[in-house]
Coordinates of C-alpha atoms and ligand atoms in Angstrom, one line a residue:
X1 CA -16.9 -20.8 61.3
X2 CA -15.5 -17.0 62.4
X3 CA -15.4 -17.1 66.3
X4 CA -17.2 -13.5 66.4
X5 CA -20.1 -15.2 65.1
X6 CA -23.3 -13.2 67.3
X7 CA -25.8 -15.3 65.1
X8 CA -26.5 -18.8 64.3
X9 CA -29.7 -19.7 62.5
X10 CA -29.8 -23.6 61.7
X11 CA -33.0 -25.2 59.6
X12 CA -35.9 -23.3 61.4
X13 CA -39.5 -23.8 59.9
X14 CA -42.6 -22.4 60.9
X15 CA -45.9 -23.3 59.8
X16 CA -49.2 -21.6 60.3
X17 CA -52.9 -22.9 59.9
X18 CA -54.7 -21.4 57.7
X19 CA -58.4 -22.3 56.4
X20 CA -57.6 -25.9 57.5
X21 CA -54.4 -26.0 55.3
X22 CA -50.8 -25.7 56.1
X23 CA -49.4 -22.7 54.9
X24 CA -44.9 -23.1 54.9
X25 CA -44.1 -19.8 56.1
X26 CA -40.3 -20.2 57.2
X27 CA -38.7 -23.9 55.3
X28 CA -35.3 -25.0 56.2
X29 CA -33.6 -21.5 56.5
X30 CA -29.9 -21.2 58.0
X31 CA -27.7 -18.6 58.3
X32 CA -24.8 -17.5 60.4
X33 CA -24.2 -13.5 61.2
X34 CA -21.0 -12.5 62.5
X35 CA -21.1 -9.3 65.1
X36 CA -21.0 -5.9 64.4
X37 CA -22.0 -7.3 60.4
X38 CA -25.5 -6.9 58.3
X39 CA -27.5 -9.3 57.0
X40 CA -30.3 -8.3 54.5
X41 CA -33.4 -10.3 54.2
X42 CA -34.5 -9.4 50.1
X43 CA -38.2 -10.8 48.7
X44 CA -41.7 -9.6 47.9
X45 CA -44.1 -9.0 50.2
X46 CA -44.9 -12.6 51.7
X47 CA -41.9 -14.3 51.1
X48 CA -41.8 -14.6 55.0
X49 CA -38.6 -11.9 55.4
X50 CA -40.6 -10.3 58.4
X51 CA -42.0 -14.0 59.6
X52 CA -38.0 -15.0 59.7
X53 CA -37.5 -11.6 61.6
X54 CA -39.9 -12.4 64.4
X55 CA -38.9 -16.1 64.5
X56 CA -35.1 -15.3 65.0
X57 CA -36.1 -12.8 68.1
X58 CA -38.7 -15.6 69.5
X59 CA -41.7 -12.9 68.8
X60 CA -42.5 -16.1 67.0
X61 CA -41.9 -19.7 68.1
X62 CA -40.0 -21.8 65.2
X63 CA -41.7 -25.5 64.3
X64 CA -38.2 -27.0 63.8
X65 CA -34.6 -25.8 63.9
X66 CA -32.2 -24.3 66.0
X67 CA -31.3 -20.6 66.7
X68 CA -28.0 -20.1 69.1
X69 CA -27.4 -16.0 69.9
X70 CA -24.5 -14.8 71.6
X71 CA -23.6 -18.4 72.5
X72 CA -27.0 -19.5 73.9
X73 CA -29.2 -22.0 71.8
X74 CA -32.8 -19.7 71.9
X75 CA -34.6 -21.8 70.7
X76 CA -36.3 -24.0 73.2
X77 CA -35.8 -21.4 76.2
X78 CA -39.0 -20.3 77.5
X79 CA -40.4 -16.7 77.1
X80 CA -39.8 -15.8 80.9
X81 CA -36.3 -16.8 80.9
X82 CA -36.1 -14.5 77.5
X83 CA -36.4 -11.3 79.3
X84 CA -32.8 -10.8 79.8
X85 CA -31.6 -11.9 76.5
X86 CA -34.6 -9.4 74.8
X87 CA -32.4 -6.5 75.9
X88 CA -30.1 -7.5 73.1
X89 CA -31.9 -8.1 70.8
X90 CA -34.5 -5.3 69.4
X91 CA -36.7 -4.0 66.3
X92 CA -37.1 -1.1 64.7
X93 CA -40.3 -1.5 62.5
X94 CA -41.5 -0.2 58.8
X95 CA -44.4 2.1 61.1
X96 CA -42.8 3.1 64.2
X97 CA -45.6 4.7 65.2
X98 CA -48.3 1.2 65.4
X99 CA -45.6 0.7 68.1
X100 CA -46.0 4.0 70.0
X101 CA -48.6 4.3 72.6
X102 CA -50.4 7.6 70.9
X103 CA -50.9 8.9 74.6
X104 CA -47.6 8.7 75.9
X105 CA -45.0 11.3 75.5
X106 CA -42.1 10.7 73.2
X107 CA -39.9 10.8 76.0
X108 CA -41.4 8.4 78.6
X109 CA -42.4 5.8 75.5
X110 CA -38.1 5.4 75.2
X111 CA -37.5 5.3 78.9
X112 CA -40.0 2.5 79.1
X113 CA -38.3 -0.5 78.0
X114 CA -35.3 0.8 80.5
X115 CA -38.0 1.2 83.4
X116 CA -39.5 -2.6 82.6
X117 CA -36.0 -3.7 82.5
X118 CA -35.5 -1.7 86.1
X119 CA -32.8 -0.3 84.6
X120 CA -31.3 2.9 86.5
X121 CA -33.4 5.6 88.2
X122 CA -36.6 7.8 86.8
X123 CA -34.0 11.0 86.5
X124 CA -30.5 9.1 85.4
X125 CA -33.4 7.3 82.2
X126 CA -34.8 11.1 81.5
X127 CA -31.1 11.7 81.2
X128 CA -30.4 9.2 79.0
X129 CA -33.7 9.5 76.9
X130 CA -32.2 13.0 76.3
X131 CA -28.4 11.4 75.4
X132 CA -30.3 9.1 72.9
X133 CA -32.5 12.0 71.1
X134 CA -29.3 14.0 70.6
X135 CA -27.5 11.1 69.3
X136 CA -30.4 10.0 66.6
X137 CA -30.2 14.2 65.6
X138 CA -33.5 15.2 67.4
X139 CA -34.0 18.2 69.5
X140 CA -34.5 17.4 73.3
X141 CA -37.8 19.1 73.3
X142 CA -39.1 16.0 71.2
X143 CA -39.4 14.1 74.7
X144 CA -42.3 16.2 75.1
X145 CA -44.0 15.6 72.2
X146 CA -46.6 13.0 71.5
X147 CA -46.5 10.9 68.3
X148 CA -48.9 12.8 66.0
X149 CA -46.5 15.6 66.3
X150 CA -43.8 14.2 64.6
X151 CA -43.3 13.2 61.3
X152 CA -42.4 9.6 59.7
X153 CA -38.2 10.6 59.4
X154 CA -38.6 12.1 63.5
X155 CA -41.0 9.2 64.0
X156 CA -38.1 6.4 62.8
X157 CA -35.5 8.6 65.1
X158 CA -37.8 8.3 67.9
X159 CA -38.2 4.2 66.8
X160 CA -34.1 4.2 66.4
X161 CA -33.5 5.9 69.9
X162 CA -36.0 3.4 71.3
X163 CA -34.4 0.2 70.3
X164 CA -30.8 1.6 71.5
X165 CA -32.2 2.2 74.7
X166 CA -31.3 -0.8 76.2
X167 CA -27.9 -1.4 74.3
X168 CA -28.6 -4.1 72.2
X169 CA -26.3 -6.5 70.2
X170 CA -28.5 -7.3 67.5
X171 CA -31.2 -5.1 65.9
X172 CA -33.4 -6.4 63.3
X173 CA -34.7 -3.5 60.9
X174 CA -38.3 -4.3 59.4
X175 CA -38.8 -2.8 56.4
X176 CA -37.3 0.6 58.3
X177 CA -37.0 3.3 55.4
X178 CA -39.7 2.3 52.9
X179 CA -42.7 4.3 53.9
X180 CA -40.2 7.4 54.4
X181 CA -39.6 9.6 51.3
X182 CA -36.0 9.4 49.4
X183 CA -34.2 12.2 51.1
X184 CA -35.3 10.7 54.6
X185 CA -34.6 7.0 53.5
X186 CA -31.0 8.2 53.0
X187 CA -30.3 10.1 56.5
X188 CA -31.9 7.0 58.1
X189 CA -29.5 4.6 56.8
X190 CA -26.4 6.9 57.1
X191 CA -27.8 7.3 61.0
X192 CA -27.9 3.4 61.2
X193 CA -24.5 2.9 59.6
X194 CA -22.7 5.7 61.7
X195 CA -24.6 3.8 64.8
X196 CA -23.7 0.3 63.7
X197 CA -19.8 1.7 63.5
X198 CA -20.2 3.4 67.0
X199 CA -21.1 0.8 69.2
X200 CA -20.9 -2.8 66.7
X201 CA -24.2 -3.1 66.7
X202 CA -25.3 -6.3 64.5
X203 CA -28.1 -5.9 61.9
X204 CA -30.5 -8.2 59.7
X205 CA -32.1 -5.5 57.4
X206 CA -35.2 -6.8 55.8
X207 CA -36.7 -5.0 52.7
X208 CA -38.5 -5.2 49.4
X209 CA -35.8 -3.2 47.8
X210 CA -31.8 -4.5 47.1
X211 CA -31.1 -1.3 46.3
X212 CA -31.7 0.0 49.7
X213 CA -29.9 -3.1 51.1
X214 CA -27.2 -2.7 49.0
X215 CA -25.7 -0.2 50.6
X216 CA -26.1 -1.8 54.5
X217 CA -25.4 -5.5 54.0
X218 CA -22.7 -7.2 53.9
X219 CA -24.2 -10.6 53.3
X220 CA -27.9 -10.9 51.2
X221 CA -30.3 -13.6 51.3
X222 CA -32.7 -13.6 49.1
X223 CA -36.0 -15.3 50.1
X224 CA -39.0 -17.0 48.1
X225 CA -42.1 -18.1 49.5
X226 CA -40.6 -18.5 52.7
X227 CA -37.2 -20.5 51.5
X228 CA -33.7 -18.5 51.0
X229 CA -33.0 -19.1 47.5
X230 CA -29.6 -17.4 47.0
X231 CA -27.3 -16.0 49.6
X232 CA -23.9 -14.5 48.7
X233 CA -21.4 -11.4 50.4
X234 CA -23.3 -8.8 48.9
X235 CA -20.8 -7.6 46.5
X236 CA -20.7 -11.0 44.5
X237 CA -24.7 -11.5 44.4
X238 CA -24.8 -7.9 42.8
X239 CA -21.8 -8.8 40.1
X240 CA -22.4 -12.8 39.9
X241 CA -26.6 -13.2 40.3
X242 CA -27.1 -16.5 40.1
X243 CA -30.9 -17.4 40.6
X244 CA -33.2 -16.4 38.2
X245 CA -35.1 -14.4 40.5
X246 CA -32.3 -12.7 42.3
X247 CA -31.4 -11.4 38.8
X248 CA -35.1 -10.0 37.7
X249 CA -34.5 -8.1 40.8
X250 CA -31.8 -6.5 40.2
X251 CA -33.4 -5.6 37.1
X252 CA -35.8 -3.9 38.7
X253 CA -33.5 -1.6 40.4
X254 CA -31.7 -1.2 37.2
X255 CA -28.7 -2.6 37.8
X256 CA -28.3 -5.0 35.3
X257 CA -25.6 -7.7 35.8
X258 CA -22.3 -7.7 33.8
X259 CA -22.3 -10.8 33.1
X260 CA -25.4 -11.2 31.2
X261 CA -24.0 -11.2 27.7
X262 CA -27.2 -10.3 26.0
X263 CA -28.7 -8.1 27.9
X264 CA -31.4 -7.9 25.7
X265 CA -32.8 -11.1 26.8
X266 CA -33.2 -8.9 30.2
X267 CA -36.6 -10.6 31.4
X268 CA -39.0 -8.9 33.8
X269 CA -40.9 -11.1 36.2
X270 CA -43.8 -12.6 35.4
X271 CA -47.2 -13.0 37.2
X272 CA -47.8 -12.6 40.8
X273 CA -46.3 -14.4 43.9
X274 CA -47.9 -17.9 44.0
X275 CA -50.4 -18.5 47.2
X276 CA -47.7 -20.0 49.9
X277 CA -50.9 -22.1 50.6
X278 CA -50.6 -24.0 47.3
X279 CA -47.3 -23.3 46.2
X280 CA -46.1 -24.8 43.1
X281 CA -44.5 -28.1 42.7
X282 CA -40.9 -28.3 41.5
X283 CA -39.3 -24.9 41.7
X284 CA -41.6 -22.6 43.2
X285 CA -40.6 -20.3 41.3
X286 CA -40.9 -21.9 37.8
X287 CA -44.6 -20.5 37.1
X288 CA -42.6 -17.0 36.7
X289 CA -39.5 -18.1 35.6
X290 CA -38.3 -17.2 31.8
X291 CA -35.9 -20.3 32.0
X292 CA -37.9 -22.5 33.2
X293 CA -37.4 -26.3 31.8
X294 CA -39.5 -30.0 32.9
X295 CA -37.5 -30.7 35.5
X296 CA -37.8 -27.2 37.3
X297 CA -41.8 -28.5 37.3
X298 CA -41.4 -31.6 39.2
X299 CA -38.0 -31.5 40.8
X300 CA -37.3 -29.3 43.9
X301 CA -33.7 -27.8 43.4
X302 CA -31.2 -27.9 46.0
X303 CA -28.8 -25.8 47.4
X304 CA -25.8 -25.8 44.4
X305 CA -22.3 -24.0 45.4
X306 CA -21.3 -21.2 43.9
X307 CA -18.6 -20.6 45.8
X308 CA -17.6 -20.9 49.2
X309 CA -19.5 -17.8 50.6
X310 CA -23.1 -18.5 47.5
X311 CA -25.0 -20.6 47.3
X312 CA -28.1 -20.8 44.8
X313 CA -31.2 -23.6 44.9
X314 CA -31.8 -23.5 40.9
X315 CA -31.1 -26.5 38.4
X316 CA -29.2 -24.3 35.8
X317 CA -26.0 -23.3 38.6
X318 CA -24.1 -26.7 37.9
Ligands
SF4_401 FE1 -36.0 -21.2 37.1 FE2 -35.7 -23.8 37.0 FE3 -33.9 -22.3 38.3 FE4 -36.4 -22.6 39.3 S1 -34.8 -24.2 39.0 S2 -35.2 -20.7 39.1 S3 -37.6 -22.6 37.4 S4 -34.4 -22.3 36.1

């Protein structure tokens, strides 16, 4: 393992009860993220890619499994003894402004983490508040401005300039660009790559959309009903798909795999995501897969090697 690594997720599960019934959010995932690298989290909506988020920053407490950061095994440690380490490790979320106290100036909602964290003095944190606008491209009179003034692009500045406040290591993105439109999607992720180069900062960048992740990750895993069912260095899982569902979507960006001979076979996914309350046997994904065989019905695949760096759980990667 790379001694650099920031990021050590081993086998965590979590489980919620739901109607009497155990619903798997979270089974078995690991992962390891090396500093100043991304990490994007790729699935529909409840595949568990923000449930994994909150578990890995202990918004969430994991059922089983380990998660070490920076050298310190998280998982057991208790919430009070968290505070410290919470500096490090921040969000950004899909609506920054659900996060944003509607009464409270732009301004004073970023220098409040550094106040809870008693971090500097009420003038040297209005300074910095104004250091941290510039550098997310906002005008300093924005630190006067309450939420409703702003819209969703200065909204996502505000949520960016927020979560750098307290000079974090690790920054988990939730779903950051997609309620922005196009244009504003694109300045947001050139912000976060420019800030990512400036001061290492590590990422796990969960969205709906590989073509958005494409172009910030380094590493993708791909998640299913709450299980990661391909992960590869990004490059290879867009040239060398191996799961079935990882390739229908990439189809649905358009980016059709090379090394699908006949691409006319090209299969669009089928049905909707099963309930994760009565998930399918086998495969959970066989009810919507085109290749789909017996054995995918009753037999759960395991994790197959693709190479070193890919891994896929499906019966056809031999
Ligand atoms: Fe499809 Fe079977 Fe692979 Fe599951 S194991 S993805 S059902 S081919």
């Amino acid at each position: 393992m790379p001694n650099n690594v920031l990021l050590e997720v081993e086998n965590i599960s979590k489980i919620f009860r739901v109607q009497g019934k155990k619903l798997h959010a979270i089974e078995n995932v690991s992962f390891t993220l090396e500093a100043g690298k991304t990490l994007g989290l790729v699935g529909e909506s409840g595949s568990g890619k923000s449930t994994l988020g909150r578990l890995v920053l202990r918004l969430l407490d994991s059922d089983k499994g380990k998660i070490t950061f920076d050298g310190t095994n998280i998982s057991k440690v208790r919430k009070k003894a968290l505070r410290p380490l919470r500096r490090d490790m921040q969000i950004i979320f899909q609506d920054p402004s659900a996060s944003l106290n509607p009464r409270m100036t732009v301004g004073d909602a970023i220098e409040d983490a550094m106040a809870i964290h008693k971090i500097g003095t009420k003038a040297s944190r209005q300074e910095r508040v104004s250091e941290l606008l510039k550098r997310v491209g906002l005008p300093d009179e924005v630190k006067y401005a309450y939420p409703h003034e702003l819209s969703g692009g200065q909204l996502q500045r505000v949520g960016i300039a927020r979560a750098l406040s307290l000079n974090p290591k690790l920054i988990i993105c939730d779903e950051p660009v997609s309620a922005l439109d196009v244009s504003i999607q694109v300045q947001i992720i050139q912000l976060l790559l420019d800030l990512q180069k400036e001061f290492n900062l590590t990422y796990i960048f969960i969205s709906h959309n590989l073509a958005v992740v494409e172009y910030l990750s380094d590493e993708i895993a791909v998640l299913y009903l709450g299980e990661v069912v391909e992960q590869a260095p990004a490059d290879e899982l867009f040239h060398k798909p191996m799961h079935p569902y990882t390739q229908v979507l990439l189809q649905s960006i358009l980016k059709v795999p090379d090394r699908m001979e006949n691409k006319q076979e090209l299969l669009f996914i089928q049905g909707e995501v099963p309930s994760p309350l009565n998930p399918p046997n086998g495969c959970t994904f066989h009810p919507r897969c085109a290749y789909a065989t017996d054995e995918c019905k009753s037999v759960k695949p395991g994790r197959k090697e693709v190479s070193e760096s890919h891994f896929a759980a499906c019966h056809l990667v031999k």
